[in-house]
């Protein structure tokens, strides 16, 4: 086992998190973590830039050609992803894991015996955050993923960059604050690292193309094992998120992963 930089890693994904729109939104909690941590607004997701495909790459460390999730809805007949998730790797290393999401399709990432907790309480980021906060205060998982869906829903219904989407990002920032407060109350803040990112951007009322509007995403890290006040300049892929989480926890990264730890962000 490698030396761990953190005992707890939290990955938070803002669905449809287009950097230009997030920067226009009222997100003081996220901006505070960016100022104190390491980050960039120019990381890239995978193609096609759609929710389930992108999140699968984020949480398996491999490109779509390897994980073979090429659909974007909850299709129970297709079963779960066929390559190990970051939760499977962490579980094998005797770490505890949890996943809280706003969309049912995340069940495609729920491999048997790899998650100590899995919940899709409802679409609302407020409810997802409250559910996750209650769990993490009581159980203090080593690896936890939290998904906020509101911003994507607002983008599809009202448009990327619309007042409604900007409001949704603001509400998700409040949900992020709930998570941070739970981490503090659990007494693990000094031993925790947080990665804030997204699955894709968007344009008009859609996404999925190879354009920068759809492909660019934020990637922000804060906390234990993370550099302070660092602007990241090297290329970052969403596949690197899972690898960075394992590196922070001191767990070896699978050799066949496409993602690599974002060493530029690490202290």
JSON list of C-alpha atoms in Angstrom, two decimals, residues 21-133:
[
{"chain": "A", "resi": 21, "resn": "UNK", "atom": "CA", "xyz": [-21.85, 29.52, -16.60]},
{"chain": "A", "resi": 22, "resn": "UNK", "atom": "CA", "xyz": [-20.60, 28.34, -13.21]},
{"chain": "A", "resi": 23, "resn": "UNK", "atom": "CA", "xyz": [-18.24, 31.32, -13.08]},
{"chain": "A", "resi": 24, "resn": "UNK", "atom": "CA", "xyz": [-21.24, 33.63, -13.62]},
{"chain": "A", "resi": 25, "resn": "UNK", "atom": "CA", "xyz": [-23.24, 31.94, -10.88]},
{"chain": "A", "resi": 26, "resn": "UNK", "atom": "CA", "xyz": [-23.41, 32.74, -7.16]},
{"chain": "A", "resi": 27, "resn": "UNK", "atom": "CA", "xyz": [-21.18, 29.92, -5.88]},
{"chain": "A", "resi": 28, "resn": "UNK", "atom": "CA", "xyz": [-19.21, 31.31, -2.90]},
{"chain": "A", "resi": 29, "resn": "UNK", "atom": "CA", "xyz": [-18.57, 27.88, -1.37]},
{"chain": "A", "resi": 30, "resn": "UNK", "atom": "CA", "xyz": [-17.07, 26.47, -4.57]},
{"chain": "A", "resi": 31, "resn": "UNK", "atom": "CA", "xyz": [-15.09, 29.67, -5.20]},
{"chain": "A", "resi": 32, "resn": "UNK", "atom": "CA", "xyz": [-13.71, 29.51, -1.66]},
{"chain": "A", "resi": 33, "resn": "UNK", "atom": "CA", "xyz": [-12.48, 25.95, -2.18]},
{"chain": "A", "resi": 34, "resn": "UNK", "atom": "CA", "xyz": [-10.93, 26.95, -5.50]},
{"chain": "A", "resi": 35, "resn": "UNK", "atom": "CA", "xyz": [-9.09, 29.86, -3.88]},
{"chain": "A", "resi": 36, "resn": "UNK", "atom": "CA", "xyz": [-7.76, 27.66, -1.08]},
{"chain": "A", "resi": 37, "resn": "UNK", "atom": "CA", "xyz": [-7.05, 24.60, -3.23]},
{"chain": "A", "resi": 38, "resn": "UNK", "atom": "CA", "xyz": [-5.94, 23.72, -6.75]},
{"chain": "A", "resi": 39, "resn": "UNK", "atom": "CA", "xyz": [-8.06, 23.95, -9.85]},
{"chain": "A", "resi": 40, "resn": "UNK", "atom": "CA", "xyz": [-8.77, 24.71, -13.49]},
{"chain": "A", "resi": 41, "resn": "UNK", "atom": "CA", "xyz": [-11.81, 25.63, -15.57]},
{"chain": "A", "resi": 42, "resn": "UNK", "atom": "CA", "xyz": [-10.30, 23.89, -18.61]},
{"chain": "A", "resi": 43, "resn": "UNK", "atom": "CA", "xyz": [-10.39, 20.15, -17.84]},
{"chain": "A", "resi": 44, "resn": "UNK", "atom": "CA", "xyz": [-12.06, 17.94, -20.45]},
{"chain": "A", "resi": 45, "resn": "UNK", "atom": "CA", "xyz": [-14.66, 15.22, -20.38]},
{"chain": "A", "resi": 46, "resn": "UNK", "atom": "CA", "xyz": [-14.95, 12.26, -22.78]},
{"chain": "A", "resi": 47, "resn": "UNK", "atom": "CA", "xyz": [-16.85, 12.00, -26.04]},
{"chain": "A", "resi": 48, "resn": "UNK", "atom": "CA", "xyz": [-19.77, 11.69, -26.32]},
{"chain": "A", "resi": 49, "resn": "UNK", "atom": "CA", "xyz": [-20.19, 14.34, -23.66]},
{"chain": "A", "resi": 50, "resn": "UNK", "atom": "CA", "xyz": [-23.33, 12.93, -22.05]},
{"chain": "A", "resi": 51, "resn": "UNK", "atom": "CA", "xyz": [-24.16, 12.15, -18.43]},
{"chain": "A", "resi": 52, "resn": "UNK", "atom": "CA", "xyz": [-23.92, 8.38, -18.02]},
{"chain": "A", "resi": 53, "resn": "UNK", "atom": "CA", "xyz": [-21.03, 7.90, -20.45]},
{"chain": "A", "resi": 54, "resn": "UNK", "atom": "CA", "xyz": [-19.03, 10.72, -18.87]},
{"chain": "A", "resi": 55, "resn": "UNK", "atom": "CA", "xyz": [-19.72, 9.76, -15.27]},
{"chain": "A", "resi": 56, "resn": "UNK", "atom": "CA", "xyz": [-18.78, 6.17, -16.03]},
{"chain": "A", "resi": 57, "resn": "UNK", "atom": "CA", "xyz": [-15.39, 7.36, -17.29]},
{"chain": "A", "resi": 58, "resn": "UNK", "atom": "CA", "xyz": [-15.09, 9.65, -14.25]},
{"chain": "A", "resi": 59, "resn": "UNK", "atom": "CA", "xyz": [-15.69, 6.72, -11.89]},
{"chain": "A", "resi": 60, "resn": "UNK", "atom": "CA", "xyz": [-13.88, 3.90, -13.75]},
{"chain": "A", "resi": 61, "resn": "UNK", "atom": "CA", "xyz": [-10.81, 5.78, -14.98]},
{"chain": "A", "resi": 62, "resn": "UNK", "atom": "CA", "xyz": [-11.22, 4.55, -18.55]},
{"chain": "A", "resi": 63, "resn": "UNK", "atom": "CA", "xyz": [-12.48, 5.87, -21.86]},
{"chain": "A", "resi": 64, "resn": "UNK", "atom": "CA", "xyz": [-15.90, 4.81, -23.24]},
{"chain": "A", "resi": 65, "resn": "UNK", "atom": "CA", "xyz": [-14.27, 2.35, -25.65]},
{"chain": "A", "resi": 66, "resn": "UNK", "atom": "CA", "xyz": [-13.17, 0.35, -22.60]},
{"chain": "A", "resi": 67, "resn": "UNK", "atom": "CA", "xyz": [-16.15, 0.70, -20.27]},
{"chain": "A", "resi": 68, "resn": "UNK", "atom": "CA", "xyz": [-18.65, 0.22, -23.13]},
{"chain": "A", "resi": 69, "resn": "UNK", "atom": "CA", "xyz": [-21.45, 2.26, -21.57]},
{"chain": "A", "resi": 70, "resn": "UNK", "atom": "CA", "xyz": [-22.85, 3.96, -24.67]},
{"chain": "A", "resi": 71, "resn": "UNK", "atom": "CA", "xyz": [-26.38, 4.78, -23.51]},
{"chain": "A", "resi": 72, "resn": "UNK", "atom": "CA", "xyz": [-27.71, 7.56, -21.30]},
{"chain": "A", "resi": 73, "resn": "UNK", "atom": "CA", "xyz": [-30.83, 6.22, -19.58]},
{"chain": "A", "resi": 74, "resn": "UNK", "atom": "CA", "xyz": [-31.61, 3.74, -16.82]},
{"chain": "A", "resi": 75, "resn": "UNK", "atom": "CA", "xyz": [-31.83, 0.41, -18.68]},
{"chain": "A", "resi": 76, "resn": "UNK", "atom": "CA", "xyz": [-31.93, -2.35, -16.04]},
{"chain": "A", "resi": 77, "resn": "UNK", "atom": "CA", "xyz": [-31.77, -5.07, -18.69]},
{"chain": "A", "resi": 78, "resn": "UNK", "atom": "CA", "xyz": [-28.21, -3.93, -19.54]},
{"chain": "A", "resi": 79, "resn": "UNK", "atom": "CA", "xyz": [-26.93, -4.62, -16.02]},
{"chain": "A", "resi": 80, "resn": "UNK", "atom": "CA", "xyz": [-23.95, -2.87, -14.47]},
{"chain": "A", "resi": 81, "resn": "UNK", "atom": "CA", "xyz": [-20.73, -1.61, -16.01]},
{"chain": "A", "resi": 82, "resn": "UNK", "atom": "CA", "xyz": [-18.35, -4.42, -16.89]},
{"chain": "A", "resi": 83, "resn": "UNK", "atom": "CA", "xyz": [-15.07, -2.87, -15.75]},
{"chain": "A", "resi": 84, "resn": "UNK", "atom": "CA", "xyz": [-14.11, -2.21, -12.11]},
{"chain": "A", "resi": 85, "resn": "UNK", "atom": "CA", "xyz": [-15.27, 1.11, -10.70]},
{"chain": "A", "resi": 86, "resn": "UNK", "atom": "CA", "xyz": [-13.18, 3.21, -8.36]},
{"chain": "A", "resi": 87, "resn": "UNK", "atom": "CA", "xyz": [-15.49, 1.91, -5.62]},
{"chain": "A", "resi": 88, "resn": "UNK", "atom": "CA", "xyz": [-14.59, -1.69, -6.48]},
{"chain": "A", "resi": 89, "resn": "UNK", "atom": "CA", "xyz": [-10.87, -0.90, -6.31]},
{"chain": "A", "resi": 90, "resn": "UNK", "atom": "CA", "xyz": [-11.30, 0.94, -3.02]},
{"chain": "A", "resi": 91, "resn": "UNK", "atom": "CA", "xyz": [-13.41, -1.85, -1.54]},
{"chain": "A", "resi": 92, "resn": "UNK", "atom": "CA", "xyz": [-10.72, -4.38, -2.43]},
{"chain": "A", "resi": 93, "resn": "UNK", "atom": "CA", "xyz": [-8.29, -2.16, -0.51]},
{"chain": "A", "resi": 94, "resn": "UNK", "atom": "CA", "xyz": [-10.58, -2.40, 2.56]},
{"chain": "A", "resi": 95, "resn": "UNK", "atom": "CA", "xyz": [-11.97, 1.12, 2.22]},
{"chain": "A", "resi": 96, "resn": "UNK", "atom": "CA", "xyz": [-15.61, 2.08, 2.76]},
{"chain": "A", "resi": 97, "resn": "UNK", "atom": "CA", "xyz": [-17.55, 3.65, -0.10]},
{"chain": "A", "resi": 98, "resn": "UNK", "atom": "CA", "xyz": [-20.79, 5.49, -0.85]},
{"chain": "A", "resi": 99, "resn": "UNK", "atom": "CA", "xyz": [-22.65, 7.02, -3.81]},
{"chain": "A", "resi": 100, "resn": "UNK", "atom": "CA", "xyz": [-25.51, 9.53, -3.70]},
{"chain": "A", "resi": 101, "resn": "UNK", "atom": "CA", "xyz": [-27.06, 10.75, -6.96]},
{"chain": "A", "resi": 102, "resn": "UNK", "atom": "CA", "xyz": [-30.00, 12.62, -8.39]},
{"chain": "A", "resi": 103, "resn": "UNK", "atom": "CA", "xyz": [-30.56, 10.29, -11.36]},
{"chain": "A", "resi": 104, "resn": "UNK", "atom": "CA", "xyz": [-31.63, 6.64, -11.35]},
{"chain": "A", "resi": 105, "resn": "UNK", "atom": "CA", "xyz": [-29.23, 5.73, -14.17]},
{"chain": "A", "resi": 106, "resn": "UNK", "atom": "CA", "xyz": [-26.33, 5.77, -11.68]},
{"chain": "A", "resi": 107, "resn": "UNK", "atom": "CA", "xyz": [-27.50, 2.28, -10.71]},
{"chain": "A", "resi": 108, "resn": "UNK", "atom": "CA", "xyz": [-25.48, 1.08, -13.72]},
{"chain": "A", "resi": 109, "resn": "UNK", "atom": "CA", "xyz": [-22.39, 1.84, -11.58]},
{"chain": "A", "resi": 110, "resn": "UNK", "atom": "CA", "xyz": [-23.63, -0.12, -8.56]},
{"chain": "A", "resi": 111, "resn": "UNK", "atom": "CA", "xyz": [-21.61, -3.31, -8.80]},
{"chain": "A", "resi": 112, "resn": "UNK", "atom": "CA", "xyz": [-22.43, -5.92, -6.13]},
{"chain": "A", "resi": 113, "resn": "UNK", "atom": "CA", "xyz": [-20.53, -5.57, -2.85]},
{"chain": "A", "resi": 114, "resn": "UNK", "atom": "CA", "xyz": [-18.63, -2.44, -3.94]},
{"chain": "A", "resi": 115, "resn": "UNK", "atom": "CA", "xyz": [-20.70, 0.25, -2.20]},
{"chain": "A", "resi": 116, "resn": "UNK", "atom": "CA", "xyz": [-21.52, 0.43, 1.49]},
{"chain": "A", "resi": 117, "resn": "UNK", "atom": "CA", "xyz": [-24.28, 2.91, 0.61]},
{"chain": "A", "resi": 118, "resn": "UNK", "atom": "CA", "xyz": [-26.11, 3.75, -2.63]},
{"chain": "A", "resi": 119, "resn": "UNK", "atom": "CA", "xyz": [-29.04, 6.14, -2.84]},
{"chain": "A", "resi": 120, "resn": "UNK", "atom": "CA", "xyz": [-30.98, 8.16, -5.39]},
{"chain": "A", "resi": 121, "resn": "UNK", "atom": "CA", "xyz": [-33.25, 10.02, -2.93]},
{"chain": "A", "resi": 122, "resn": "UNK", "atom": "CA", "xyz": [-34.69, 12.41, -5.54]},
{"chain": "A", "resi": 123, "resn": "UNK", "atom": "CA", "xyz": [-33.59, 14.82, -8.27]},
{"chain": "A", "resi": 124, "resn": "UNK", "atom": "CA", "xyz": [-33.11, 17.81, -5.97]},
{"chain": "A", "resi": 125, "resn": "UNK", "atom": "CA", "xyz": [-29.52, 18.61, -5.01]},
{"chain": "A", "resi": 126, "resn": "UNK", "atom": "CA", "xyz": [-30.78, 19.83, -1.63]},
{"chain": "A", "resi": 127, "resn": "UNK", "atom": "CA", "xyz": [-32.24, 16.40, -0.82]},
{"chain": "A", "resi": 128, "resn": "UNK", "atom": "CA", "xyz": [-29.24, 14.51, -2.23]},
{"chain": "A", "resi": 129, "resn": "UNK", "atom": "CA", "xyz": [-26.90, 16.64, -0.10]},
{"chain": "A", "resi": 130, "resn": "UNK", "atom": "CA", "xyz": [-28.98, 16.19, 3.04]},
{"chain": "A", "resi": 131, "resn": "UNK", "atom": "CA", "xyz": [-29.10, 12.41, 2.52]},
{"chain": "A", "resi": 132, "resn": "UNK", "atom": "CA", "xyz": [-25.35, 12.24, 1.91]},
{"chain": "A", "resi": 133, "resn": "UNK", "atom": "CA", "xyz": [-24.62, 14.54, 4.86]}
]
